[in-house]
XYZ file of C-alpha atoms in Angstrom:
416
model
C -0.067 0.016 -0.024
C 2.880 2.399 0.903
C 4.666 1.898 -2.346
C 1.496 2.664 -4.486
C 0.783 5.483 -2.414
C 4.316 6.993 -2.993
C 4.007 6.631 -6.805
C 0.659 8.341 -6.608
C 2.150 11.248 -4.472
C 4.982 11.694 -6.886
C 2.958 12.143 -10.022
C -0.545 13.027 -8.841
C 0.589 15.610 -6.142
C -2.265 18.117 -5.692
C -0.253 21.135 -4.431
C -3.046 23.722 -4.625
C -0.654 26.244 -6.625
C -1.635 28.656 -9.130
C -3.017 31.958 -10.469
C -4.771 31.137 -13.544
C -3.083 33.546 -15.861
C 0.071 33.161 -17.875
C 2.537 30.346 -17.159
C 6.090 31.223 -16.010
C 9.362 30.395 -17.962
C 10.052 27.522 -15.435
C 6.598 25.889 -16.101
C 6.985 26.253 -19.807
C 10.495 24.684 -19.797
C 9.119 21.870 -17.555
C 6.295 21.230 -20.030
C 8.681 21.232 -22.899
C 10.943 18.822 -21.296
C 8.071 16.580 -20.125
C 6.946 16.093 -23.776
C 10.248 14.726 -24.770
C 10.147 12.161 -22.143
C 9.007 8.618 -23.246
C 5.916 7.175 -21.707
C 7.665 4.982 -19.116
C 10.810 6.611 -18.904
C 11.783 5.950 -15.165
C 15.578 5.756 -14.879
C 15.100 2.140 -13.676
C 12.674 -0.123 -12.028
C 13.722 1.094 -8.670
C 14.024 4.927 -8.761
C 11.396 7.369 -10.146
C 12.388 10.958 -10.269
C 9.736 13.719 -10.572
C 9.315 17.338 -10.801
C 6.359 19.534 -9.804
C 5.710 23.262 -10.346
C 2.683 25.037 -9.378
C 0.797 28.351 -8.402
C -1.738 28.935 -5.683
C -3.840 32.062 -5.118
C -5.529 32.680 -1.662
C -7.700 35.682 -0.900
C -7.340 35.359 2.932
C -3.917 33.984 3.413
C -3.785 34.553 7.186
C -7.361 33.569 7.789
C -8.219 37.015 9.208
C -11.737 37.966 10.227
C -13.882 39.425 7.341
C -13.578 42.998 8.754
C -9.829 42.861 9.360
C -7.493 44.479 6.846
C -4.233 42.871 5.784
C -1.065 43.134 7.844
C 0.499 45.344 5.190
C -2.443 46.321 3.004
C -3.194 42.945 1.301
C -5.166 39.930 2.580
C -4.512 37.958 -0.411
C -1.341 36.303 -1.989
C -0.023 34.136 -4.789
C 2.586 31.597 -4.397
C 4.918 29.675 -6.704
C 6.311 26.301 -5.631
C 9.036 24.149 -7.383
C 9.727 20.832 -6.211
C 11.903 18.021 -7.273
C 12.448 14.519 -5.778
C 12.400 10.811 -6.326
C 10.373 7.878 -5.234
C 11.963 4.228 -4.917
C 10.888 0.687 -4.420
C 13.466 -2.078 -4.132
C 12.697 -5.720 -3.260
C 15.302 -7.269 -1.114
C 14.542 -10.892 -1.253
C 10.972 -11.180 0.248
C 11.435 -7.815 2.052
C 10.354 -4.522 0.199
C 12.085 -1.021 0.818
C 10.189 1.925 -0.268
C 10.633 5.594 0.086
C 10.542 9.218 -1.264
C 12.681 12.206 -1.053
C 11.512 15.789 -2.026
C 12.632 19.219 -1.758
C 10.758 22.307 -2.611
C 11.092 26.082 -2.772
C 8.110 28.303 -2.121
C 7.916 32.029 -2.936
C 5.224 34.436 -1.974
C 4.355 37.357 -4.164
C 3.510 39.898 -1.467
C 4.553 38.576 1.972
C 8.056 37.435 0.685
C 9.084 37.073 4.324
C 7.469 33.783 4.331
C 9.461 32.350 1.583
C 10.920 28.916 2.540
C 12.384 25.521 1.675
C 10.430 22.621 2.239
C 11.656 18.988 2.906
C 10.050 15.749 2.740
C 11.705 12.475 3.480
C 10.258 9.064 4.223
C 11.298 5.352 4.135
C 9.723 2.143 5.000
C 10.759 -1.543 5.100
C 8.046 -4.186 4.780
C 9.563 -7.254 6.417
C 8.656 -10.918 6.313
C 10.067 -13.633 8.462
C 8.853 -17.185 7.563
C 5.365 -17.747 6.638
C 3.674 -16.354 9.769
C 5.513 -13.247 10.799
C 5.497 -9.863 9.084
C 5.419 -6.141 9.669
C 6.897 -2.735 8.970
C 9.577 -0.309 10.251
C 10.015 3.315 8.924
C 10.407 6.727 9.408
C 9.401 10.350 8.168
C 10.766 13.777 8.237
C 8.905 16.816 6.920
C 9.605 20.685 7.077
C 6.793 22.965 5.979
C 5.071 26.378 6.811
C 2.683 26.059 9.658
C -0.807 26.813 8.531
C -2.488 30.008 9.557
C -5.723 28.337 10.870
C -5.080 28.947 14.473
C -2.008 31.353 14.310
C -2.584 34.618 12.700
C 0.716 36.328 12.604
C 2.532 37.377 9.485
C 6.093 35.901 10.727
C 7.334 32.759 9.075
C 6.829 29.824 11.279
C 8.272 26.451 10.090
C 7.085 23.312 11.462
C 9.172 20.055 11.494
C 7.649 16.718 11.896
C 9.485 13.580 12.556
C 7.990 9.997 13.076
C 9.532 6.584 13.629
C 7.513 3.342 13.965
C 7.772 -0.484 14.118
C 4.962 -2.882 13.912
C 4.492 -6.681 13.392
C 1.926 -9.338 13.197
C 1.943 -13.030 13.970
C -0.480 -15.114 12.006
C -0.779 -18.259 14.507
C -3.912 -19.610 12.786
C -5.148 -19.305 9.159
C -8.030 -17.165 10.401
C -6.390 -15.324 13.351
C -3.439 -13.063 14.150
C -2.009 -11.106 16.900
C -0.271 -7.704 16.248
C 1.472 -4.884 17.976
C 3.619 -1.838 17.326
C 5.153 1.395 18.770
C 5.708 4.937 17.178
C 7.016 8.314 18.277
C 6.001 11.530 16.533
C 7.700 14.914 17.357
C 6.591 18.347 16.275
C 8.809 21.453 16.562
C 8.178 24.975 15.662
C 10.630 27.646 14.457
C 8.949 30.645 15.827
C 9.786 31.532 19.382
C 6.195 32.449 20.277
C 5.167 28.956 19.096
C 7.507 26.822 20.850
C 4.949 26.093 23.603
C 3.342 23.769 20.931
C 6.548 21.624 20.596
C 5.408 18.134 21.619
C 6.123 14.500 21.241
C 3.597 11.856 21.184
C 4.331 8.060 21.876
C 1.963 5.431 20.787
C 2.060 1.693 21.790
C -0.713 -0.640 20.635
C -1.656 -4.390 20.477
C -4.549 -6.299 19.160
C -6.043 -9.511 17.856
C -7.874 -9.891 14.406
C -10.017 -12.354 12.661
C -9.050 -12.905 9.102
C -11.676 -13.810 6.562
C -10.995 -15.910 3.516
C -12.116 -12.957 1.367
C -9.325 -10.737 2.792
C -11.333 -8.747 5.133
C -10.569 -8.461 8.883
C -12.284 -7.448 12.039
C -10.277 -7.161 15.295
C -10.023 -5.513 18.830
C -7.103 -2.924 19.660
C -5.756 -1.641 22.834
C -3.717 1.659 22.461
C -1.722 3.851 24.886
C -0.708 7.319 24.050
C 1.584 9.790 26.006
C 1.961 13.381 24.839
C 4.763 15.521 26.296
C 5.186 19.302 26.020
C 8.698 20.179 27.079
C 8.242 24.049 26.993
C 5.763 24.657 29.707
C 3.511 27.750 29.532
C 3.676 30.341 32.123
C 0.419 31.782 33.428
C 1.219 34.343 35.962
C 3.258 32.669 38.707
C 1.977 29.205 37.646
C 3.807 26.876 35.362
C 1.492 24.744 33.137
C 2.239 21.334 31.733
C 0.178 20.383 28.711
C 1.299 16.712 28.735
C -1.529 14.081 28.673
C -1.883 10.321 28.499
C -4.756 8.511 26.625
C -6.053 4.888 26.614
C -8.284 3.315 24.007
C -10.192 0.304 23.308
C -11.532 0.194 19.882
C -12.758 -2.354 17.210
C -10.534 -2.216 14.156
C -12.450 -3.253 11.037
C -11.419 -3.375 7.273
C -14.311 -5.208 5.555
C -15.198 -5.599 2.027
C -18.727 -6.151 1.697
C -18.590 -6.666 -2.081
C -16.564 -5.546 -4.985
C -17.936 -2.028 -4.848
C -18.327 -1.426 -0.950
C -15.579 -1.447 1.651
C -15.730 -0.132 5.328
C -12.752 0.882 7.337
C -13.398 1.640 10.990
C -11.462 2.320 14.081
C -14.034 3.050 16.769
C -14.501 2.481 20.554
C -13.811 4.240 23.801
C -11.022 6.494 24.977
C -10.011 8.261 28.155
C -7.633 11.240 28.125
C -6.249 12.511 31.244
C -4.027 15.735 31.556
C -1.023 16.225 33.587
C -2.143 19.699 34.725
C -5.612 20.970 35.152
C -7.706 17.805 35.635
C -10.841 19.702 34.543
C -9.864 18.837 31.190
C -10.047 15.066 31.536
C -12.643 13.413 29.439
C -13.717 10.184 28.186
C -16.254 8.519 25.799
C -17.014 7.372 22.409
C -13.916 8.048 20.042
C -12.797 6.947 16.512
C -13.003 7.423 12.846
C -14.390 5.451 9.895
C -14.393 5.513 6.105
C -17.167 4.006 3.763
C -15.964 3.574 0.269
C -18.524 2.968 -2.456
C -17.735 2.382 -6.176
C -21.109 1.898 -7.950
C -19.568 2.113 -11.380
C -15.951 1.414 -12.511
C -15.309 5.060 -13.053
C -17.204 6.697 -10.109
C -16.104 6.445 -6.328
C -17.884 7.920 -3.273
C -16.110 8.132 0.141
C -18.026 8.947 3.349
C -15.865 9.743 6.274
C -16.749 10.584 10.026
C -14.603 11.195 13.191
C -14.870 12.086 16.711
C -11.471 12.288 18.389
C -8.792 14.346 20.199
C -6.443 16.588 18.082
C -3.502 19.050 18.711
C -4.187 22.681 18.205
C -1.446 25.123 17.035
C -2.484 28.172 18.976
C -0.917 30.532 21.523
C -3.769 29.912 23.901
C -4.751 26.280 23.762
C -2.873 22.906 22.824
C -5.790 20.482 22.135
C -9.421 20.091 21.232
C -11.894 17.464 20.686
C -13.104 17.195 17.099
C -16.218 15.910 15.637
C -16.675 15.946 11.728
C -17.901 14.436 8.563
C -16.876 14.633 4.868
C -17.923 13.473 1.392
C -15.558 12.889 -1.302
C -16.414 11.939 -4.893
C -14.328 11.004 -7.887
C -15.191 10.425 -11.749
C -12.807 9.153 -14.257
C -14.303 11.091 -17.157
C -11.906 9.406 -19.633
C -8.579 7.559 -19.632
C -6.861 11.017 -19.411
C -9.286 13.282 -17.447
C -10.580 12.783 -13.857
C -12.919 15.158 -11.654
C -12.743 15.304 -7.867
C -14.833 17.031 -5.366
C -15.192 17.031 -1.599
C -17.143 18.605 1.161
C -15.985 18.677 4.760
C -17.438 20.006 8.134
C -15.649 19.843 11.454
C -16.569 21.188 14.992
C -13.973 21.589 17.688
C -14.813 21.701 21.276
C -12.710 23.614 23.912
C -13.825 22.656 27.353
C -11.301 24.824 29.264
C -8.522 27.194 28.508
C -5.408 26.717 30.652
C -7.664 25.588 33.479
C -10.237 28.118 33.349
C -13.699 26.679 32.971
C -15.994 28.602 30.764
C -19.602 28.916 30.625
C -21.476 26.823 27.933
C -19.894 24.874 25.128
C -16.686 26.919 23.803
C -16.290 25.583 20.061
C -15.714 26.500 16.670
C -16.989 25.085 13.166
C -15.349 24.903 9.888
C -16.763 24.057 6.540
C -14.876 23.632 3.298
C -15.543 22.678 -0.365
C -13.013 21.574 -2.940
C -13.169 20.746 -6.751
C -10.634 19.984 -9.307
C -9.577 18.395 -12.613
C -6.663 16.272 -13.259
C -5.558 15.837 -16.976
C -2.781 13.381 -18.072
C -1.760 14.215 -21.610
C 0.664 11.396 -21.511
C 1.535 8.636 -18.917
C 4.319 10.589 -17.376
C 2.667 14.157 -17.132
C -0.245 15.352 -15.256
C -1.817 18.883 -14.966
C -4.025 19.744 -11.940
C -6.467 22.655 -11.638
C -8.699 23.173 -8.698
C -10.849 25.708 -6.585
C -11.665 25.752 -2.877
C -13.714 27.732 -0.329
C -13.511 27.589 3.337
C -15.451 29.323 6.171
C -15.245 29.128 10.009
C -17.511 30.192 12.819
C -15.074 30.828 15.717
C -15.074 31.676 19.208
C -13.612 34.731 20.834
C -12.778 32.981 24.118
C -10.018 30.870 22.422
C -8.943 33.376 19.667
C -10.648 31.149 16.854
C -12.068 34.144 14.785
C -14.570 33.963 12.162
C -13.269 34.046 8.444
C -14.022 33.169 4.960
C -11.264 32.194 2.213
C -11.414 31.400 -1.491
C -8.589 30.160 -3.590
C -7.657 28.562 -6.902
C -4.706 26.376 -7.836
C -2.901 25.067 -10.839
C 0.098 22.609 -10.917
C 1.889 20.315 -13.325
C 4.005 17.193 -12.497
C 6.261 15.033 -14.529
C 7.648 11.680 -13.604
C 10.809 10.489 -15.396
């Protein structure tokens, strides 16, 4: 699954970049080079280089309230991104090594102090031992600009994400397996005022699954999470530790009802306890699920829902409890043209702010709509165009203001 996703990311990367005007010289050169590339011109069966160039237009870059002016007169901006990289897949006997390396340069037309270089590296080894033991070990590194959804300053704030993981499964019976794993994920922020959000989350899990002859499975999973925030917030004379622990018991389902309908679900019960301010402790139903329906060979519909805790990149708060739903549709219009559209709504609940219990439900709600077209004039080249609209009803108690934003994008990618 990972290797197919890497190939998809390298050539179908929807970067949301463009201003639908004239193409820059670098984009024209890329198109001219791509046209000269043979249909399956990978350097080898192992390494697949790719290039992506794109434009993005955003009419409310910093997600400011409707009545607020821009920081230096402009609320909107356009961005140009150029990315180069390579994905790889290498069988090593029964083991399979996959990965991707990508570097990018992002330039803003107006707020050029935000210009940055992005980095994305990941690698994974799918391992097999005998006929009954298998698993994965891997890691990820990503450096990108922190979104302005909850942080509304005009300073550059780079976020670095690191993740390492290992998991394994033992199929002790044709219809049963036990599995377990461990991962560590770390987030660090470049801007001094945002370093309160630096955190590490360690996750350990174990479970047992029933394996159907059809390839479907259903199981039970136990999971323990530990979140640590090394830079404690100072509130008056009080030092606040935003660390937490979370314990879960969930059903883990991946079931194909037919060739057209598949359900993926991880739902059950969870309890989160905070190191500081026990008023924030909570427990109850928790999880997420996806229902995929492909009524026709060229049409797909995906319905998703979730009810889970999430980190918040804000100066005031560190986490929220999110409830949401989304619908996504895809249509392969022809062998070279595909249309995609999605709608998403999410409500975030903040019960307390740094230990202060507020009256009523303190929450915000976000809605977004996306639509796009992907055109592949040849196997190695893809052009993507899209539009989006997002709006939020915020809460002044937690600094999540109301806003609306519209944007458009265009990008071209070529795999060699």
